[in-house]
Amino acid sequence: MKKIANDIYYVGVNDRRKTLFENLWPLPQGISYNSYLIADTKTALIDTVDAGYSDLFVAKVAGALAGRPLDYLVVNHMEPDHSGSIGLLRRLYPDMRIVGNRQTFGMLAGFYGIADGLHEVAEGDTLALGRHCLTFYMAPMVHWPEVMMAFDAADGILFSADAFGTYGALDGGVTDSEINVDRYMDEMIRYYANIVGKYGNPVQKILRKLSALDVRTICSTHGPVWSERRADAVGVYDRLSRGEGEPGVTVVYGSMYGHTEQMAETVAASLSEHGVRRIAMHDVSTAHASYILRDVFRYRGLIIGSPTYSGQLFPGVDALLRAIEVREVKNRLFGCFGSFTWAGAAVRHLTAFAEAMKWETVGEPAEQKQAMTAESYDRCRALGRAMAAKI
């Protein structure tokens, strides 16, 4: 339990045991599940935590309540890592009212069989607690359909559900003024690319709503509380949701016997020779898609290489393209290269993918048959040079 503002306490928990978020995305430094208690004339808890940490969580809530009843539970997001302790709270505080929207209550009944003691809110509705008064803003598909945010004008605090969240447990401090947030900013990009990526338009809609508010602190359900660096956090979401990549190039490749890898190394060397300093290289056979997607979202340039495999793309490359397609990544400068032994198809498939994504293709695709030749090196260098000129 930690006081973060007038009458507002952080009662979240750290999970340093989970290795895969959503059983998909690596968590080398764990993750936090954030919850906040407002102890005003009326008390309100904002979201809960994963069921695996319910005992620790309810002890923190009880400590912050100091013997008082819990009047309201505000459910901004129903994903189980945030709603998992609702059933236990209802048993401990049977008179508490659960605050949510219509979509929330359908999921509440479906997940936990709870259908009574509800207080429904819609866009712009308020919940008066005393000095604090919460105003609700619907944020559907950021990144579930029931998501909403709650704004407390008294202290300029936005309870933002998963928006502006990051991977990474909180190391000692809770607010951005108490910890080194550099790694959390980097992990915010990976979190966005993995979890939120597809929903750029809904993110832009909620950002337009929030722009009219005097937000001074952002309390997300994952990662630090953003105050001093709140503009940076909002900037990350704004930039990524508009498809605006930083100057730089992600080079991704698959390779069976090293020939396509040689092409990738030559392309990257050419990029560097021609002034590109931010180059992220990934072998799809050794790099987790979580980190590749992070860099695809981060940088404006993307060059992908693949050998032809059974007349198709190398499986790891094909899987990556599907992940990019699902996330509807916008506004990338694209180049490609490929190798084959007897019948080439990889470059054709890569070019068709870029056309379907409506990306701008840069340079001429580099394609080689069997081992590298002087001409192959020249084509790879030309591709790197063309991308560098665009970046």
Short mmCIF file of C-alpha atoms in Angstrom, two decimals:
data_model
loop_
_atom_site.label_atom_id
_atom_site.label_comp_id
_atom_site.label_asym_id
_atom_site.label_seq_id
_atom_site.Cartn_x
_atom_site.Cartn_y
_atom_site.Cartn_z
CA MET A 1 0.00 0.00 0.00
CA LYS A 2 1.34 3.43 -0.96
CA LYS A 3 -0.28 6.85 -0.93
CA ILE A 4 0.00 8.48 -4.35
CA ALA A 5 -2.36 11.48 -3.96
CA ASN A 6 -4.89 12.96 -1.55
CA ASP A 7 -6.94 10.02 -0.23
CA ILE A 8 -5.70 7.77 -3.07
CA TYR A 9 -3.62 4.66 -2.45
CA TYR A 10 -1.82 2.22 -4.70
CA VAL A 11 -2.81 -1.31 -3.69
CA GLY A 12 -1.46 -3.25 -6.65
CA VAL A 13 0.90 -6.22 -6.67
CA ASN A 14 3.98 -7.43 -8.56
CA ASP A 15 4.13 -10.75 -10.37
CA ARG A 16 7.74 -11.84 -10.85
CA ARG A 17 6.85 -15.50 -11.44
CA LYS A 18 4.85 -15.35 -14.65
CA THR A 19 7.08 -15.93 -17.66
CA LEU A 20 4.55 -15.39 -20.48
CA PHE A 21 1.86 -12.71 -20.49
CA GLU A 22 -1.37 -14.09 -22.01
CA ASN A 23 0.73 -17.27 -22.27
CA LEU A 24 2.34 -15.66 -25.34
CA TRP A 25 4.60 -12.70 -24.58
CA PRO A 26 7.88 -13.02 -22.60
CA LEU A 27 8.10 -11.30 -19.22
CA PRO A 28 11.83 -11.29 -18.39
CA GLN A 29 11.22 -8.71 -15.65
CA GLY A 30 7.74 -9.72 -14.54
CA ILE A 31 4.66 -7.51 -14.57
CA SER A 32 2.57 -5.47 -12.14
CA TYR A 33 -1.19 -5.61 -11.68
CA ASN A 34 -2.21 -2.15 -10.53
CA SER A 35 -5.23 -1.27 -8.40
CA TYR A 36 -6.07 1.98 -6.63
CA LEU A 37 -8.23 2.80 -3.61
CA ILE A 38 -9.91 6.18 -3.11
CA ALA A 39 -10.68 6.65 0.60
CA ASP A 40 -12.97 9.71 0.55
CA THR A 41 -16.39 10.20 2.18
CA LYS A 42 -17.24 7.15 0.11
CA THR A 43 -14.61 4.53 -0.74
CA ALA A 44 -13.96 3.23 -4.22
CA LEU A 45 -11.54 0.61 -5.48
CA ILE A 46 -10.37 0.94 -9.10
CA ASP A 47 -9.94 -2.52 -10.65
CA THR A 48 -8.55 -5.63 -8.95
CA VAL A 49 -5.63 -8.00 -9.63
CA ASP A 50 -4.91 -11.48 -10.95
CA ALA A 51 -6.50 -14.23 -8.84
CA GLY A 52 -3.06 -15.67 -8.04
CA TYR A 53 -2.35 -12.63 -5.86
CA SER A 54 -5.78 -12.19 -4.28
CA ASP A 55 -4.66 -12.84 -0.70
CA LEU A 56 -1.93 -10.20 -0.79
CA PHE A 57 -4.25 -7.82 -2.61
CA VAL A 58 -7.17 -7.99 -0.20
CA ALA A 59 -4.77 -7.48 2.73
CA LYS A 60 -3.55 -4.27 1.09
CA VAL A 61 -7.12 -3.12 0.43
CA ALA A 62 -8.10 -3.82 4.04
CA GLY A 63 -5.08 -1.88 5.26
CA ALA A 64 -5.98 1.14 3.12
CA LEU A 65 -9.62 0.98 4.22
CA ALA A 66 -8.57 0.91 7.90
CA GLY A 67 -11.82 -0.73 9.01
CA ARG A 68 -14.12 1.20 6.70
CA PRO A 69 -16.53 -0.53 4.31
CA LEU A 70 -15.83 -0.68 0.58
CA ASP A 71 -18.65 1.24 -1.09
CA TYR A 72 -17.74 0.85 -4.75
CA LEU A 73 -15.64 -1.30 -7.03
CA VAL A 74 -15.01 0.42 -10.37
CA VAL A 75 -14.30 -2.10 -13.12
CA ASN A 76 -12.56 -0.30 -15.97
CA HIS A 77 -11.45 -3.52 -17.65
CA MET A 78 -12.70 -7.11 -17.36
CA GLU A 79 -9.61 -9.00 -18.52
CA PRO A 80 -8.96 -11.65 -15.84
CA ASP A 81 -5.59 -10.23 -14.78
CA HIS A 82 -7.59 -7.20 -13.56
CA SER A 83 -10.93 -8.73 -12.66
CA GLY A 84 -9.71 -12.00 -11.12
CA SER A 85 -10.28 -10.92 -7.51
CA ILE A 86 -13.83 -9.58 -7.96
CA GLY A 87 -15.52 -12.71 -6.63
CA LEU A 88 -13.44 -12.69 -3.45
CA LEU A 89 -14.08 -8.98 -2.89
CA ARG A 90 -17.82 -9.51 -3.26
CA ARG A 91 -17.68 -12.19 -0.55
CA LEU A 92 -15.63 -9.95 1.76
CA TYR A 93 -17.64 -6.79 1.04
CA PRO A 94 -21.14 -8.02 0.13
CA ASP A 95 -22.63 -4.52 0.15
CA MET A 96 -20.19 -2.97 -2.31
CA ARG A 97 -21.66 -1.74 -5.60
CA ILE A 98 -19.87 -2.78 -8.76
CA VAL A 99 -19.54 0.13 -11.20
CA GLY A 100 -19.29 -0.62 -14.90
CA ASN A 101 -21.00 -0.24 -18.25
CA ARG A 102 -23.39 -2.54 -20.06
CA GLN A 103 -20.58 -4.43 -21.76
CA THR A 104 -18.84 -4.85 -18.40
CA PHE A 105 -21.87 -6.49 -16.81
CA GLY A 106 -22.30 -9.05 -19.57
CA MET A 107 -18.72 -10.18 -19.00
CA LEU A 108 -19.10 -10.00 -15.22
CA ALA A 109 -21.97 -12.48 -15.38
CA GLY A 110 -20.14 -14.66 -17.89
CA PHE A 111 -16.85 -14.88 -16.02
CA TYR A 112 -17.98 -14.79 -12.39
CA GLY A 113 -21.77 -15.30 -12.29
CA ILE A 114 -22.32 -11.89 -10.68
CA ALA A 115 -25.49 -10.11 -11.80
CA ASP A 116 -26.62 -8.01 -8.82
CA GLY A 117 -25.35 -5.09 -6.77
CA LEU A 118 -24.46 -3.25 -9.98
CA HIS A 119 -24.22 0.46 -10.77
CA GLU A 120 -24.27 1.10 -14.51
CA VAL A 121 -22.54 4.13 -16.04
CA ALA A 122 -22.32 5.50 -19.56
CA GLU A 123 -20.24 8.14 -21.33
CA GLY A 124 -19.92 11.27 -19.20
CA ASP A 125 -21.66 9.87 -16.12
CA THR A 126 -20.19 10.70 -12.72
CA LEU A 127 -19.72 9.01 -9.37
CA ALA A 128 -19.46 11.40 -6.41
CA LEU A 129 -17.27 10.15 -3.57
CA GLY A 130 -16.83 13.40 -1.60
CA ARG A 131 -13.95 15.63 -2.60
CA HIS A 132 -13.30 13.24 -5.45
CA CYS A 133 -15.78 12.76 -8.28
CA LEU A 134 -15.14 10.27 -11.06
CA THR A 135 -16.25 10.99 -14.62
CA PHE A 136 -16.38 8.03 -16.98
CA TYR A 137 -15.21 7.90 -20.57
CA MET A 138 -15.88 4.87 -22.73
CA ALA A 139 -12.81 3.49 -24.55
CA PRO A 140 -14.12 0.48 -26.47
CA MET A 141 -11.46 -1.70 -28.12
CA VAL A 142 -8.59 -0.21 -26.14
CA HIS A 143 -8.22 -3.11 -26.17
CA TRP A 144 -11.46 -4.94 -25.17
CA PRO A 145 -14.99 -3.74 -26.00
CA GLU A 146 -16.00 -2.95 -22.39
CA VAL A 147 -12.99 -0.76 -21.53
CA MET A 148 -13.67 2.58 -19.89
CA MET A 149 -11.57 5.17 -18.08
CA ALA A 150 -12.34 7.21 -14.97
CA PHE A 151 -11.12 10.77 -14.47
CA ASP A 152 -10.84 12.48 -11.09
CA ALA A 153 -10.81 16.24 -11.70
CA ALA A 154 -9.93 17.01 -8.06
CA ASP A 155 -6.34 15.85 -8.55
CA GLY A 156 -6.25 15.50 -12.34
CA ILE A 157 -5.87 11.72 -12.13
CA LEU A 158 -6.86 9.45 -15.01
CA PHE A 159 -7.48 5.79 -14.21
CA SER A 160 -6.76 4.52 -17.71
CA ALA A 161 -7.28 0.72 -17.61
CA ASP A 162 -4.59 -0.97 -19.75
CA ALA A 163 -3.83 2.14 -21.80
CA PHE A 164 -0.32 3.53 -21.18
CA GLY A 165 0.59 0.25 -19.50
CA THR A 166 3.90 -1.59 -19.76
CA TYR A 167 5.48 -4.93 -19.07
CA GLY A 168 7.79 -5.08 -16.05
CA ALA A 169 7.23 -5.42 -12.31
CA LEU A 170 7.71 -2.25 -10.28
CA ASP A 171 11.12 -2.19 -8.64
CA GLY A 172 10.59 -0.51 -5.29
CA GLY A 173 8.80 2.67 -6.32
CA VAL A 174 5.42 3.12 -7.94
CA THR A 175 5.45 6.56 -9.58
CA ASP A 176 7.74 7.63 -12.41
CA SER A 177 9.51 10.06 -10.08
CA GLU A 178 10.65 7.20 -7.84
CA ILE A 179 12.17 4.80 -10.38
CA ASN A 180 14.27 4.76 -13.54
CA VAL A 181 11.55 4.53 -16.18
CA ASP A 182 13.77 4.11 -19.25
CA ARG A 183 13.15 0.39 -19.52
CA TYR A 184 9.43 0.86 -18.94
CA MET A 185 9.20 3.28 -21.84
CA ASP A 186 10.83 0.66 -24.06
CA GLU A 187 8.53 -2.03 -22.71
CA MET A 188 5.52 0.21 -23.36
CA ILE A 189 6.31 -0.01 -27.07
CA ARG A 190 6.53 -3.80 -26.89
CA TYR A 191 3.33 -3.97 -24.85
CA TYR A 192 1.51 -1.78 -27.36
CA ALA A 193 2.79 -3.79 -30.33
CA ASN A 194 1.84 -7.11 -28.75
CA ILE A 195 -1.47 -6.27 -27.07
CA VAL A 196 -3.00 -3.05 -28.39
CA GLY A 197 -1.47 -2.82 -31.86
CA LYS A 198 -4.53 -3.55 -33.99
CA TYR A 199 -6.63 -0.87 -32.32
CA GLY A 200 -4.96 2.33 -33.46
CA ASN A 201 -8.21 4.04 -34.45
CA PRO A 202 -9.90 3.44 -31.06
CA VAL A 203 -6.75 4.71 -29.35
CA GLN A 204 -6.92 7.91 -31.38
CA LYS A 205 -10.57 8.36 -30.42
CA ILE A 206 -9.90 8.16 -26.70
CA LEU A 207 -6.85 10.43 -27.02
CA ARG A 208 -9.09 13.07 -28.57
CA LYS A 209 -11.46 12.78 -25.60
CA LEU A 210 -8.63 13.01 -23.09
CA SER A 211 -7.11 16.07 -24.78
CA ALA A 212 -9.92 18.18 -23.29
CA LEU A 213 -9.07 17.09 -19.72
CA ASP A 214 -6.46 18.47 -17.33
CA VAL A 215 -4.71 15.14 -16.83
CA ARG A 216 -1.77 15.48 -14.45
CA THR A 217 -1.33 11.85 -13.45
CA ILE A 218 -2.08 8.61 -15.30
CA CYS A 219 -2.78 5.47 -13.28
CA SER A 220 -2.61 2.50 -15.63
CA THR A 221 -3.26 -1.11 -14.66
CA HIS A 222 0.31 -2.14 -15.59
CA GLY A 223 3.61 -0.40 -14.97
CA PRO A 224 4.47 2.94 -13.34
CA VAL A 225 2.10 5.71 -12.38
CA TRP A 226 2.88 8.43 -14.93
CA SER A 227 3.19 11.98 -13.67
CA GLU A 228 6.50 13.64 -14.58
CA ARG A 229 6.70 11.57 -17.78
CA ARG A 230 2.99 11.46 -18.60
CA ALA A 231 3.47 13.44 -21.83
CA ASP A 232 6.03 10.88 -22.97
CA ALA A 233 3.64 8.02 -22.24
CA VAL A 234 0.81 9.69 -24.14
CA GLY A 235 3.23 10.48 -26.95
CA VAL A 236 4.14 6.82 -27.37
CA TYR A 237 0.48 5.86 -27.72
CA ASP A 238 -0.23 8.75 -30.06
CA ARG A 239 2.71 7.99 -32.33
CA LEU A 240 2.19 4.24 -32.47
CA SER A 241 -1.58 4.45 -32.98
CA ARG A 242 -1.05 6.77 -35.97
CA GLY A 243 1.51 4.43 -37.50
CA GLU A 244 4.27 7.01 -37.18
CA GLY A 245 7.57 5.17 -36.99
CA GLU A 246 10.86 6.61 -35.79
CA PRO A 247 13.72 7.00 -38.29
CA GLY A 248 15.29 3.57 -38.41
CA VAL A 249 15.01 0.17 -40.06
CA THR A 250 14.02 -3.27 -38.84
CA VAL A 251 15.67 -6.07 -40.82
CA VAL A 252 13.98 -9.45 -40.35
CA TYR A 253 14.93 -12.69 -42.01
CA GLY A 254 14.63 -16.45 -41.96
CA SER A 255 17.49 -18.63 -43.15
CA MET A 256 17.98 -22.38 -43.45
CA TYR A 257 21.63 -22.68 -44.49
CA GLY A 258 22.95 -19.15 -44.09
CA HIS A 259 22.49 -17.71 -47.59
CA THR A 260 19.52 -15.48 -46.72
CA GLU A 261 21.34 -14.49 -43.56
CA GLN A 262 24.29 -13.32 -45.69
CA MET A 263 21.86 -11.17 -47.66
CA ALA A 264 20.47 -9.68 -44.43
CA GLU A 265 23.95 -8.83 -43.17
CA THR A 266 24.82 -7.17 -46.48
CA VAL A 267 21.60 -5.10 -46.46
CA ALA A 268 22.26 -4.00 -42.87
CA ALA A 269 25.87 -3.06 -43.65
CA SER A 270 24.69 -0.95 -46.56
CA LEU A 271 22.11 0.79 -44.37
CA SER A 272 24.85 1.67 -41.88
CA GLU A 273 27.27 2.81 -44.58
CA HIS A 274 24.63 5.20 -45.86
CA GLY A 275 23.85 6.84 -42.54
CA VAL A 276 21.15 4.75 -40.83
CA ARG A 277 22.11 4.44 -37.18
CA ARG A 278 19.03 2.73 -35.78
CA ILE A 279 18.99 -0.78 -37.21
CA ALA A 280 17.25 -3.68 -35.46
CA MET A 281 18.04 -7.14 -36.85
CA HIS A 282 16.06 -10.27 -36.07
CA ASP A 283 16.36 -13.90 -37.13
CA VAL A 284 12.81 -15.30 -36.91
CA SER A 285 14.19 -18.66 -35.78
CA THR A 286 15.82 -17.23 -32.65
CA ALA A 287 14.02 -13.96 -31.85
CA HIS A 288 10.61 -14.06 -30.20
CA ALA A 289 7.88 -12.38 -32.24
CA SER A 290 7.18 -10.10 -29.27
CA TYR A 291 10.47 -8.26 -29.81
CA ILE A 292 10.26 -8.28 -33.60
CA LEU A 293 6.81 -6.69 -33.47
CA ARG A 294 8.12 -4.06 -31.06
CA ASP A 295 10.68 -2.94 -33.62
CA VAL A 296 8.26 -3.19 -36.54
CA PHE A 297 6.06 -0.69 -34.68
CA ARG A 298 9.03 1.42 -33.58
CA TYR A 299 10.82 2.04 -36.89
CA ARG A 300 9.50 3.40 -40.17
CA GLY A 301 11.60 1.15 -42.40
CA LEU A 302 11.05 -2.60 -42.63
CA ILE A 303 13.07 -5.01 -44.77
CA ILE A 304 12.16 -8.69 -44.73
CA GLY A 305 14.04 -11.60 -46.25
CA SER A 306 13.07 -15.22 -46.71
CA PRO A 307 14.16 -18.35 -48.52
CA THR A 308 11.56 -20.11 -50.63
CA TYR A 309 10.21 -23.03 -48.63
CA SER A 310 7.92 -25.55 -50.39
CA GLY A 311 6.93 -22.83 -52.82
CA GLN A 312 6.01 -20.51 -49.97
CA LEU A 313 7.72 -18.32 -47.41
CA PHE A 314 9.91 -19.69 -44.65
CA PRO A 315 7.38 -20.65 -41.89
CA GLY A 316 8.74 -18.23 -39.30
CA VAL A 317 8.58 -15.35 -41.76
CA ASP A 318 5.07 -16.31 -42.82
CA ALA A 319 3.92 -16.37 -39.17
CA LEU A 320 5.42 -12.92 -38.62
CA LEU A 321 3.59 -11.52 -41.64
CA ARG A 322 0.31 -12.84 -40.26
CA ALA A 323 1.02 -11.14 -36.92
CA ILE A 324 1.79 -7.85 -38.67
CA GLU A 325 -1.32 -8.17 -40.82
CA VAL A 326 -3.57 -8.76 -37.80
CA ARG A 327 -2.19 -5.61 -36.17
CA GLU A 328 -2.84 -3.53 -39.30
CA VAL A 329 0.53 -1.79 -39.11
CA LYS A 330 0.41 1.40 -41.18
CA ASN A 331 2.78 3.67 -43.09
CA ARG A 332 5.85 1.51 -43.43
CA LEU A 333 8.60 1.81 -46.03
CA PHE A 334 9.18 -1.74 -47.21
CA GLY A 335 11.94 -3.65 -48.93
CA CYS A 336 12.48 -7.36 -49.38
CA PHE A 337 14.97 -10.00 -50.41
CA GLY A 338 14.96 -13.76 -50.84
CA SER A 339 16.86 -16.84 -51.91
CA PHE A 340 15.97 -20.12 -53.56
CA THR A 341 17.60 -23.24 -54.95
CA TRP A 342 15.48 -24.25 -57.95
CA ALA A 343 12.29 -22.15 -58.07
CA GLY A 344 11.93 -18.77 -56.42
CA ALA A 345 8.68 -17.67 -54.74
CA ALA A 346 9.63 -15.82 -51.55
CA VAL A 347 10.14 -12.38 -53.10
CA ARG A 348 6.85 -12.67 -54.96
CA HIS A 349 4.98 -13.46 -51.73
CA LEU A 350 6.73 -10.67 -49.82
CA THR A 351 5.94 -8.12 -52.52
CA ALA A 352 2.28 -9.18 -52.57
CA PHE A 353 2.14 -8.78 -48.78
CA ALA A 354 3.44 -5.21 -48.93
CA GLU A 355 0.90 -4.35 -51.63
CA ALA A 356 -1.92 -5.75 -49.49
CA MET A 357 -0.72 -3.66 -46.54
CA LYS A 358 -0.64 -0.58 -48.81
CA TRP A 359 2.94 0.17 -47.87
CA GLU A 360 5.43 2.06 -50.03
CA THR A 361 7.95 -0.32 -51.60
CA VAL A 362 11.51 0.98 -51.65
CA GLY A 363 14.20 -0.13 -54.08
CA GLU A 364 14.30 -3.33 -56.10
CA PRO A 365 13.82 -6.67 -54.34
CA ALA A 366 17.08 -8.60 -54.07
CA GLU A 367 16.77 -12.25 -55.09
CA GLN A 368 19.48 -14.86 -55.40
CA LYS A 369 19.65 -18.43 -56.66
CA GLN A 370 21.74 -20.76 -54.52
CA ALA A 371 25.00 -19.23 -53.19
CA MET A 372 25.85 -15.54 -53.05
CA THR A 373 27.49 -13.96 -56.08
CA ALA A 374 28.97 -10.55 -56.75
CA GLU A 375 25.65 -9.56 -58.33
CA SER A 376 23.77 -10.75 -55.25
CA TYR A 377 25.90 -8.57 -53.00
CA ASP A 378 25.37 -5.60 -55.31
CA ARG A 379 21.58 -6.03 -55.24
CA CYS A 380 21.55 -6.24 -51.44
CA ARG A 381 23.72 -3.16 -51.12
CA ALA A 382 21.46 -1.30 -53.55
CA LEU A 383 18.40 -2.22 -51.45
CA GLY A 384 20.07 -0.91 -48.28
CA ARG A 385 21.14 2.25 -50.08
CA ALA A 386 17.62 2.92 -51.39
CA MET A 387 16.06 2.45 -47.94
CA ALA A 388 18.67 4.72 -46.34
CA ALA A 389 17.86 7.45 -48.84
CA LYS A 390 14.16 7.24 -47.84
CA ILE A 391 14.79 7.11 -44.10
#
